[in-house]
Amino acid sequence: MRSWALALLLGALRTGGAPAPARNVLLLLADDGGFESGAYNNSAIRTPNLDALAQRSVLFQNAFTSVSSCSPSRASILTGLPQHQNGMYGLHQDLHHFNSFDGVRSLPWLLSQARVRTGIIGKKHVGPEAVYPFDFAYTEENSSVLQVGRNITRIKALVRQFLQSQDERPFFLYVAFHDPHRCGHSQPQYGAFCEKFGNGESGMGWIPDWKPQLYHPEQVQVPHFVPDTPAARADLAAQYTTIGRMDQGIGLVLEELRLAGFHNSTLVIYTSDNGIPFPSGRTNLYRSGTAEPLLISSPEHTGRWGQVSQAFATLLDLTPTVLDWFSIPYPSYSIFGKKQVQLTGKSLLPALESEQPWATAFSSQSHHEVTMYYPMRAIQHRQFRLIHNLNYKMPFPIDQDFYVSPTFQDLLSRTRAGQPTHWNKTLHQYYYRDRWELFDCSRDPTESQNLAADPRYADVFQLLRERLLKWQWDTGDPWVCAPDAVLEEKLSPQCRPLHNEL
């Protein structure tokens, strides 16, 4: 028996054999959040609640999403399966209309079968309902996403309602903030990041528990992949304000957990779904688009509180981690035919006891919006990242909400006028990419020098390519043969060449 599984079993009994308090899970998810926090060494922003949580957590320096897009990432978090395996190829809402396959057994479904009470507050953004059922749900499906995702006073009240109605079952509560997502495309009256929503000004409404923190453009820290321009700095300053609102919301949620008496029996996880909505961020499989904050606080693993882990983790690991916490076996089932689905992620609980040697992360993207067909597959192994751009003959697509952003509009204007962009690449380089991109992130942290064709890295390229291909086969990737072959799987799965000159 695994050592941490034995500890869970032994910990299930108090002295004298009486049952211990039920173990619970609180998952806190940012929406397009990044490393804008004091916990991750950003001294320009004030995030006291995240910083305090980090002191009671293991902080992961190498955590990655498996897909840099909202719905696909959330589906991957809640299934432990990459987007190409669970079916959520792109965004769920409106005309995009992507859904996971009917046969997928999600985390909330598995938990309900094991008599764990489930709740979701905030942005759900996945479907169908039968695949992602929650016992307690206040989301965009039955409420205003602004109210359940950004109004932290409303979120606090809903968390209190969930906890006060708790029965004898253990619980899994998923609080999915809508901050710091952009809203210039959907609710421009509230600002580029909805930073004015609820600030008490005329027409903006009022969030009683929020004390807005305003930032000047010259104060922000500009990530290396974002143009250092006045427009981008103002954009980041607005983003900081909404991160501050989420941070205060996290503080309120954790206080409700304490007041209800569950803080000493609850595993708390904080992360984000994908990269920040800036150039090379969200929708990209570069490190800047896939690296995520990850804090895991266990009341039973205090020895590593405040420590930093270099072990690689991915959001595909969250389902195995939660199942392990509840001592629920990993699922094995079939979505199509007789082929069994196996989780390829791992439990992160061992990393709460000691440092782990994990050094590989995979990612897979096919769409974002329905028109944004640009399939990519990637592997990060130690310092090397290999990206396969399957649709590399086409320009990289731009989503609607990023297109109208001040940062991108300024970048377009500067490019058209032939003015300096103060960016680490040109717009042409951003649009048109090589089929294979290989980076040594230890020597090239900005991922600017493609080594895929360099003969000195031929062995590294081949090793990563083989590992990536194996993962695609293991996870039933329909794109495993693309773009220069067709998958023939009726008799014996194999790639049949197209001779299409790629």
Coordinates of C-alpha atoms in Angstrom, one line a residue:
M1 CA 0.0 0.0 0.0
R2 CA 1.3 3.5 -0.8
S3 CA 2.6 5.3 2.2
W4 CA 0.2 8.2 1.9
A5 CA -2.7 5.9 1.3
L6 CA -1.8 4.0 4.6
A7 CA -1.7 7.4 6.4
L8 CA -5.1 8.2 5.1
L9 CA -6.4 4.9 6.4
L10 CA -4.8 5.2 9.8
G11 CA -6.0 8.8 10.0
A12 CA -9.6 7.8 9.5
L13 CA -9.9 6.6 13.1
R14 CA -9.6 8.6 16.3
T15 CA -8.3 7.2 19.6
G16 CA -10.8 4.6 20.7
G17 CA -11.9 3.8 17.1
A18 CA -14.4 6.7 16.7
P19 CA -14.7 8.1 13.1
A20 CA -12.6 11.2 12.5
P21 CA -14.1 14.3 10.9
A22 CA -14.8 13.8 7.2
R23 CA -12.0 14.9 4.9
N24 CA -13.0 17.7 2.5
V25 CA -11.6 19.5 -0.5
L26 CA -11.9 23.2 -1.4
L27 CA -10.7 24.0 -5.0
L28 CA -10.2 27.7 -5.8
L29 CA -9.7 28.5 -9.4
A30 CA -8.7 31.8 -11.0
D31 CA -10.0 32.7 -14.5
D32 CA -7.0 33.5 -16.8
G33 CA -4.8 34.1 -13.7
G34 CA -1.1 34.1 -13.7
F35 CA 1.8 34.8 -11.3
E36 CA 0.6 38.2 -10.2
S37 CA 0.9 37.6 -6.5
G38 CA 3.4 38.2 -3.7
A39 CA 3.7 34.4 -3.3
Y40 CA 5.2 34.2 -6.7
N41 CA 7.6 37.1 -6.1
N42 CA 5.6 39.9 -7.8
S43 CA 6.3 42.8 -5.4
A44 CA 4.2 45.3 -7.4
I45 CA 0.8 43.7 -6.4
R46 CA -0.8 43.3 -3.0
T47 CA -2.2 39.8 -2.5
P48 CA -2.2 39.2 1.3
N49 CA -4.6 36.3 1.3
L50 CA -2.8 34.3 -1.4
D51 CA 0.5 35.1 0.3
A52 CA -0.9 33.8 3.6
L53 CA -2.3 30.7 1.9
A54 CA 1.1 30.1 0.4
Q55 CA 2.6 30.0 3.9
R56 CA 0.3 27.1 4.7
S57 CA 0.9 25.3 1.4
V58 CA 3.4 23.7 -0.8
L59 CA 4.0 26.1 -3.7
F60 CA 4.7 24.5 -7.1
Q61 CA 7.2 26.3 -9.4
N62 CA 6.6 24.0 -12.3
A63 CA 2.8 23.6 -12.6
F64 CA 1.2 23.5 -16.0
T65 CA -2.2 23.4 -17.5
S66 CA -2.8 20.7 -20.1
V67 CA -4.6 23.2 -22.4
S68 CA -4.5 26.9 -22.6
S69 CA -8.2 27.6 -23.1
C70 CA -11.1 28.0 -20.6
S71 CA -13.6 25.2 -21.1
P72 CA -11.1 22.6 -22.3
S73 CA -8.9 23.3 -19.2
R74 CA -11.9 23.1 -16.8
A75 CA -13.0 19.9 -18.4
S76 CA -9.5 18.5 -18.0
I77 CA -9.3 19.5 -14.4
L78 CA -12.6 17.8 -13.7
T79 CA -11.9 14.6 -15.6
G80 CA -8.2 14.0 -15.4
L81 CA -8.3 13.6 -19.2
P82 CA -6.8 15.9 -21.9
Q83 CA -9.2 17.8 -24.1
H84 CA -8.7 15.5 -27.1
Q85 CA -9.7 12.5 -24.9
N86 CA -12.7 14.0 -23.0
G87 CA -14.2 15.8 -26.0
M88 CA -14.1 19.4 -24.8
Y89 CA -12.1 20.6 -27.8
G90 CA -13.0 24.3 -27.4
L91 CA -15.3 26.7 -25.6
H92 CA -18.6 25.4 -24.2
Q93 CA -20.9 28.4 -24.4
D94 CA -23.1 29.8 -27.2
L95 CA -22.3 29.0 -30.8
H96 CA -19.0 27.3 -29.9
H97 CA -21.0 24.5 -28.2
F98 CA -18.2 22.1 -27.4
N99 CA -19.1 19.3 -24.8
S100 CA -17.4 16.4 -23.2
F101 CA -18.4 13.0 -24.4
D102 CA -21.5 11.5 -22.8
G103 CA -19.5 8.5 -21.5
V104 CA -16.9 10.6 -19.6
R105 CA -17.0 10.0 -15.8
S106 CA -16.0 13.3 -14.3
L107 CA -14.7 14.0 -10.8
P108 CA -18.1 15.3 -9.5
W109 CA -19.8 12.2 -10.9
L110 CA -17.2 9.9 -9.3
L111 CA -17.4 11.7 -6.0
S112 CA -21.2 11.5 -5.9
Q113 CA -21.0 7.8 -6.5
A114 CA -18.7 7.6 -3.4
R115 CA -21.1 9.7 -1.3
V116 CA -19.1 12.9 -1.3
R117 CA -21.3 16.0 -1.4
T118 CA -20.3 18.3 -4.3
G119 CA -20.7 22.0 -4.8
I120 CA -19.8 24.6 -7.4
I121 CA -19.9 28.4 -7.1
G122 CA -18.9 30.7 -10.0
K123 CA -17.9 29.9 -13.6
K124 CA -18.7 26.3 -14.7
H125 CA -18.2 26.6 -18.5
V126 CA -18.4 22.8 -19.1
G127 CA -21.1 20.4 -20.1
P128 CA -23.2 18.4 -20.6
E129 CA -24.9 18.5 -17.2
A130 CA -25.2 14.8 -16.9
V131 CA -21.4 14.5 -17.2
Y132 CA -20.7 17.3 -14.7
P133 CA -23.4 17.1 -12.0
F134 CA -23.1 19.0 -8.7
D135 CA -25.4 18.7 -5.7
F136 CA -25.1 22.5 -5.0
A137 CA -24.6 24.8 -8.0
Y138 CA -24.7 28.6 -8.5
T139 CA -23.1 29.2 -11.8
E140 CA -23.7 31.1 -15.1
E141 CA -26.3 28.4 -15.9
N142 CA -28.7 29.7 -13.2
S143 CA -27.2 33.1 -12.1
S144 CA -25.3 36.1 -13.4
V145 CA -21.7 35.1 -13.8
L146 CA -20.7 38.6 -12.6
Q147 CA -22.6 38.0 -9.3
V148 CA -21.4 34.4 -8.7
G149 CA -17.9 34.9 -10.2
R150 CA -16.9 38.5 -9.3
N151 CA -19.2 39.7 -6.5
I152 CA -17.2 38.4 -3.5
T153 CA -19.9 39.3 -1.1
R154 CA -22.3 37.1 -3.0
I155 CA -19.7 34.4 -3.2
K156 CA -19.1 34.6 0.6
A157 CA -22.8 34.2 1.2
L158 CA -23.1 31.2 -1.1
V159 CA -20.1 29.5 0.5
R160 CA -21.7 30.1 3.9
Q161 CA -25.0 28.6 2.6
F162 CA -23.1 25.5 1.3
L163 CA -21.2 24.9 4.6
Q164 CA -24.2 25.6 6.8
S165 CA -26.3 23.0 4.9
Q166 CA -23.5 20.4 5.1
D167 CA -24.6 16.9 6.2
E168 CA -22.5 13.9 7.5
R169 CA -20.9 13.4 4.1
P170 CA -17.4 14.8 3.2
F171 CA -17.6 17.6 0.7
F172 CA -15.9 18.9 -2.5
L173 CA -16.5 22.6 -3.0
Y174 CA -15.3 24.2 -6.2
V175 CA -15.2 28.0 -6.2
A176 CA -14.4 29.2 -9.7
F177 CA -13.8 32.9 -9.7
H178 CA -14.5 34.9 -12.9
D179 CA -11.7 37.3 -12.0
P180 CA -9.3 38.2 -13.5
H181 CA -10.9 37.4 -17.0
R182 CA -11.2 40.2 -19.5
C183 CA -14.7 41.7 -20.1
G184 CA -14.0 44.3 -22.7
H185 CA -15.7 42.1 -25.3
S186 CA -18.8 41.3 -23.2
Q187 CA -19.3 44.1 -20.6
P188 CA -17.1 47.0 -21.7
Q189 CA -18.9 49.4 -19.4
Y190 CA -17.0 47.9 -16.5
G191 CA -13.6 48.3 -18.0
A192 CA -11.1 46.0 -19.8
F193 CA -11.0 43.5 -16.9
C194 CA -14.3 44.5 -15.2
E195 CA -12.1 46.3 -12.7
K196 CA -14.9 48.9 -12.2
F197 CA -17.6 46.3 -11.4
G198 CA -18.9 46.8 -7.9
N199 CA -16.5 49.7 -7.0
G200 CA -19.4 52.0 -5.8
E201 CA -19.2 54.5 -8.6
S202 CA -22.3 55.6 -10.4
G203 CA -23.7 52.7 -12.5
M204 CA -21.1 50.3 -11.4
G205 CA -22.9 48.7 -8.4
W206 CA -21.3 48.1 -5.0
I207 CA -19.6 45.0 -3.5
P208 CA -19.6 45.7 0.2
D209 CA -16.7 43.4 1.1
W210 CA -14.4 44.7 -1.6
K211 CA -11.8 47.4 -1.0
P212 CA -10.6 48.2 -4.5
Q213 CA -6.8 48.5 -5.0
L214 CA -5.8 50.8 -7.8
Y215 CA -2.5 50.7 -9.6
H216 CA -0.6 53.1 -11.8
P217 CA 0.8 51.8 -15.1
E218 CA 4.3 52.6 -14.1
Q219 CA 3.9 50.4 -11.0
V220 CA 3.2 47.0 -12.7
Q221 CA 5.7 44.3 -13.5
V222 CA 5.6 43.6 -17.3
P223 CA 6.1 39.9 -18.1
H224 CA 8.8 39.3 -20.7
F225 CA 6.2 38.1 -23.3
V226 CA 4.1 41.2 -23.0
P227 CA 4.9 44.4 -24.9
D228 CA 6.3 47.1 -22.6
T229 CA 4.1 49.9 -23.8
P230 CA 1.8 52.4 -22.0
A231 CA -1.3 50.5 -23.3
A232 CA -0.1 47.2 -22.0
R233 CA 0.9 48.7 -18.7
A234 CA -2.5 50.2 -18.3
D235 CA -4.1 46.9 -19.2
L236 CA -2.0 45.1 -16.5
A237 CA -2.9 47.7 -13.9
A238 CA -6.6 47.0 -14.5
Q239 CA -5.8 43.3 -14.3
Y240 CA -4.1 43.8 -10.9
T241 CA -7.2 45.5 -9.6
T242 CA -9.4 42.4 -10.4
I243 CA -6.8 40.1 -9.0
G244 CA -7.0 42.1 -5.8
R245 CA -10.8 41.5 -5.8
M246 CA -10.3 37.8 -6.2
D247 CA -7.6 37.8 -3.5
Q248 CA -10.0 39.4 -1.0
G249 CA -12.6 36.9 -2.1
I250 CA -10.3 34.0 -1.3
G251 CA -9.8 35.5 2.1
L252 CA -13.5 35.6 2.7
V253 CA -14.0 32.0 1.5
L254 CA -11.2 30.7 3.8
E255 CA -12.7 32.6 6.7
E256 CA -16.0 31.0 6.1
L257 CA -14.3 27.6 6.1
R258 CA -12.7 28.5 9.5
L259 CA -15.9 29.8 11.0
A260 CA -17.7 26.6 10.0
G261 CA -15.0 24.5 11.7
F262 CA -13.8 22.7 8.5
H263 CA -10.3 24.3 8.2
N264 CA -8.5 21.5 9.9
S265 CA -10.1 18.8 7.7
T266 CA -10.0 20.4 4.3
L267 CA -7.4 20.1 1.5
V268 CA -7.2 23.6 -0.1
I269 CA -6.0 23.9 -3.7
Y270 CA -5.5 27.2 -5.6
T271 CA -4.6 27.4 -9.3
S272 CA -5.7 28.9 -12.6
D273 CA -7.2 27.5 -15.8
N274 CA -4.7 28.9 -18.4
G275 CA -2.3 31.6 -19.2
I276 CA -3.0 35.3 -18.9
P277 CA -4.9 37.0 -21.8
F278 CA -1.9 38.7 -23.4
P279 CA 0.3 37.9 -26.4
S280 CA 1.9 34.5 -26.0
G281 CA -0.3 33.8 -23.0
R282 CA -3.8 32.2 -23.2
T283 CA -4.4 29.9 -26.2
N284 CA -0.6 29.3 -26.6
L285 CA 1.3 26.2 -25.5
Y286 CA 4.5 28.2 -24.7
R287 CA 5.5 28.2 -21.1
S288 CA 3.9 31.7 -20.9
G289 CA 0.6 30.2 -21.9
T290 CA 0.6 27.0 -19.8
A291 CA 2.6 27.7 -16.6
E292 CA 0.2 28.1 -13.7
P293 CA 0.3 29.0 -10.0
L294 CA -0.4 26.0 -7.8
L295 CA -0.7 26.1 -4.0
I296 CA -1.8 23.0 -2.1
S297 CA -2.5 23.3 1.6
S298 CA -3.1 20.1 3.6
P299 CA -3.9 20.2 7.3
E300 CA -2.3 16.8 7.6
H301 CA 1.0 17.7 5.9
T302 CA 2.3 20.7 7.8
G303 CA 5.9 19.8 7.6
R304 CA 6.2 21.2 4.1
W305 CA 4.1 24.3 4.7
G306 CA 5.8 27.4 3.1
Q307 CA 8.1 25.3 1.0
V308 CA 8.7 25.5 -2.7
S309 CA 8.6 22.4 -4.9
Q310 CA 10.4 22.2 -8.3
A311 CA 8.5 18.9 -9.1
F312 CA 6.5 19.1 -12.3
A313 CA 2.7 19.1 -11.8
T314 CA -0.1 19.5 -14.3
L315 CA -3.8 20.2 -13.9
L316 CA -4.4 16.7 -15.1
D317 CA -3.1 15.7 -11.7
L318 CA -5.9 17.3 -9.7
T319 CA -8.5 14.6 -10.3
P320 CA -6.1 11.8 -9.1
T321 CA -5.1 14.0 -6.1
V322 CA -8.7 14.6 -5.0
L323 CA -9.6 10.9 -5.5
D324 CA -6.5 9.9 -3.4
W325 CA -7.5 12.4 -0.7
F326 CA -10.9 10.7 -0.4
S327 CA -9.3 7.2 -0.8
I328 CA -11.4 6.6 -3.9
P329 CA -10.0 4.2 -6.6
Y330 CA -9.1 5.7 -9.9
P331 CA -11.7 5.0 -12.6
S332 CA -11.3 2.6 -15.5
Y333 CA -14.0 2.8 -18.0
S334 CA -14.8 3.0 -21.7
I335 CA -16.0 6.1 -23.6
F336 CA -16.1 4.4 -27.1
G337 CA -16.0 0.7 -27.8
K338 CA -13.9 -1.5 -25.5
K339 CA -10.8 0.6 -25.1
Q340 CA -10.4 1.4 -21.4
V341 CA -9.7 5.0 -20.2
Q342 CA -6.9 5.3 -17.7
L343 CA -5.9 8.5 -15.9
T344 CA -2.4 9.5 -17.1
G345 CA -2.1 12.1 -14.3
K346 CA -0.7 11.4 -10.8
S347 CA -1.6 12.2 -7.2
L348 CA 0.2 15.2 -5.9
L349 CA -0.2 14.1 -2.3
P350 CA 3.4 12.6 -2.1
A351 CA 4.8 16.1 -2.9
L352 CA 3.2 17.3 0.3
E353 CA 5.4 14.9 2.3
S354 CA 8.7 15.2 0.3
E355 CA 10.2 16.5 -2.9
Q356 CA 9.4 14.4 -5.9
P357 CA 11.5 13.7 -9.1
W358 CA 8.6 14.5 -11.5
A359 CA 10.0 16.3 -14.5
T360 CA 7.5 15.9 -17.4
A361 CA 4.3 17.7 -18.4
F362 CA 2.2 17.2 -21.6
S363 CA -0.3 19.6 -23.2
S364 CA -2.8 19.4 -26.0
Q365 CA -4.9 22.1 -27.7
S366 CA -7.3 21.9 -30.7
H367 CA -9.6 25.0 -30.6
H368 CA -10.5 27.9 -28.4
E369 CA -13.4 29.6 -30.2
V370 CA -15.0 27.4 -32.8
T371 CA -13.2 29.2 -35.6
M372 CA -9.8 29.0 -34.0
Y373 CA -8.7 25.7 -35.3
Y374 CA -5.0 25.5 -34.5
P375 CA -4.2 22.1 -33.0
M376 CA -0.9 21.9 -31.0
R377 CA 0.6 19.2 -28.9
A378 CA 3.5 19.8 -26.5
I379 CA 5.8 18.2 -24.0
Q380 CA 8.0 19.9 -21.4
H381 CA 10.7 17.6 -20.0
R382 CA 13.1 19.1 -17.6
Q383 CA 14.4 22.3 -19.2
F384 CA 13.3 21.4 -22.8
R385 CA 9.9 22.2 -24.4
L386 CA 8.8 20.7 -27.7
I387 CA 5.7 22.0 -29.5
H388 CA 4.1 20.4 -32.5
N389 CA 2.1 22.9 -34.5
L390 CA -0.1 20.7 -36.7
N391 CA -1.7 23.6 -38.6
Y392 CA 1.5 25.5 -39.1
K393 CA 0.7 26.6 -42.7
M394 CA -2.0 28.8 -41.3
P395 CA -1.7 32.0 -39.2
F396 CA -2.1 31.6 -35.5
P397 CA -5.7 32.7 -34.7
I398 CA -6.7 35.5 -32.3
D399 CA -9.8 35.3 -30.1
Q400 CA -12.4 38.0 -29.9
D401 CA -11.9 39.2 -26.4
F402 CA -8.1 39.5 -26.8
Y403 CA -8.5 41.2 -30.2
V404 CA -10.4 44.2 -28.7
S405 CA -8.0 44.5 -25.7
P406 CA -6.0 47.7 -25.4
T407 CA -2.7 45.7 -25.6
F408 CA -3.5 44.0 -28.9
Q409 CA -5.1 47.0 -30.5
D410 CA -1.9 49.0 -29.7
L411 CA 0.2 46.2 -31.0
L412 CA -1.7 46.2 -34.3
S413 CA -1.5 50.0 -34.6
R414 CA 2.2 50.1 -34.0
T415 CA 2.8 47.2 -36.5
R416 CA 0.8 49.0 -39.2
A417 CA 2.6 52.3 -38.6
G418 CA 6.0 50.7 -38.6
Q419 CA 6.6 51.9 -35.0
P420 CA 8.6 50.0 -32.3
T421 CA 6.4 47.4 -30.6
H422 CA 8.6 46.9 -27.5
W423 CA 7.9 43.2 -27.8
N424 CA 10.2 40.2 -28.0
K425 CA 8.9 39.2 -31.4
T426 CA 7.1 40.6 -34.4
L427 CA 3.4 40.1 -35.2
H428 CA 4.4 38.1 -38.3
Q429 CA 6.5 35.8 -36.1
Y430 CA 3.6 35.4 -33.8
Y431 CA 1.2 34.5 -36.5
Y432 CA 3.5 32.2 -38.6
R433 CA 5.2 29.4 -36.7
D434 CA 7.4 26.4 -37.6
R435 CA 5.9 23.0 -37.5
W436 CA 8.2 22.0 -34.6
E437 CA 9.5 24.4 -31.9
L438 CA 12.1 23.2 -29.4
F439 CA 13.3 25.5 -26.6
D440 CA 16.0 25.1 -23.9
C441 CA 14.2 27.1 -21.2
S442 CA 17.3 27.1 -18.9
R443 CA 19.3 29.0 -21.5
D444 CA 16.4 30.7 -23.3
P445 CA 13.7 31.5 -20.7
T446 CA 11.8 33.7 -23.2
E447 CA 11.6 30.8 -25.7
S448 CA 12.9 32.9 -28.5
Q449 CA 15.4 30.5 -30.2
N450 CA 13.9 27.5 -31.9
L451 CA 16.4 24.6 -31.7
A452 CA 14.3 22.0 -33.6
A453 CA 16.5 22.1 -36.7
D454 CA 19.8 22.3 -34.8
P455 CA 21.7 19.1 -35.2
R456 CA 23.3 19.5 -31.8
Y457 CA 19.8 18.9 -30.3
A458 CA 18.8 16.1 -32.6
D459 CA 18.8 13.5 -29.8
V460 CA 16.8 15.7 -27.5
F461 CA 14.3 16.4 -30.3
Q462 CA 13.9 12.7 -31.1
L463 CA 13.5 11.7 -27.4
L464 CA 10.8 14.4 -26.7
R465 CA 9.0 13.6 -30.0
E466 CA 8.8 9.9 -29.1
R467 CA 7.5 10.6 -25.6
L468 CA 4.9 13.0 -26.9
L469 CA 3.8 10.5 -29.5
K470 CA 3.5 7.8 -26.9
W471 CA 1.3 10.0 -24.7
Q472 CA -0.9 10.8 -27.7
W473 CA -1.4 7.1 -28.4
D474 CA -2.0 6.3 -24.7
T475 CA -4.7 9.0 -24.4
G476 CA -6.4 8.1 -27.7
D477 CA -5.6 11.4 -29.5
P478 CA -7.6 11.5 -32.8
W479 CA -4.8 13.9 -34.1
V480 CA -2.0 11.4 -33.4
C481 CA -1.2 11.0 -37.1
A482 CA -1.8 14.6 -38.2
P483 CA -0.9 16.5 -40.3
D484 CA 0.8 14.1 -42.8
A485 CA -1.1 10.9 -42.2
V486 CA -4.6 9.5 -41.5
L487 CA -5.4 7.5 -38.4
E488 CA -6.8 4.1 -39.4
E489 CA -8.1 2.4 -36.2
K490 CA -10.8 -0.1 -37.2
L491 CA -8.5 -3.1 -37.5
S492 CA -5.2 -2.2 -35.9
P493 CA -4.5 1.4 -35.1
Q494 CA -1.9 2.8 -37.4
C495 CA -1.0 6.0 -39.3
R496 CA -1.5 5.8 -43.1
P497 CA 0.6 8.2 -45.0
L498 CA -1.0 11.0 -47.1
H499 CA 2.0 11.9 -49.2
N500 CA 0.8 15.5 -48.9
E501 CA 4.3 17.1 -49.1
L502 CA 4.3 18.2 -45.5

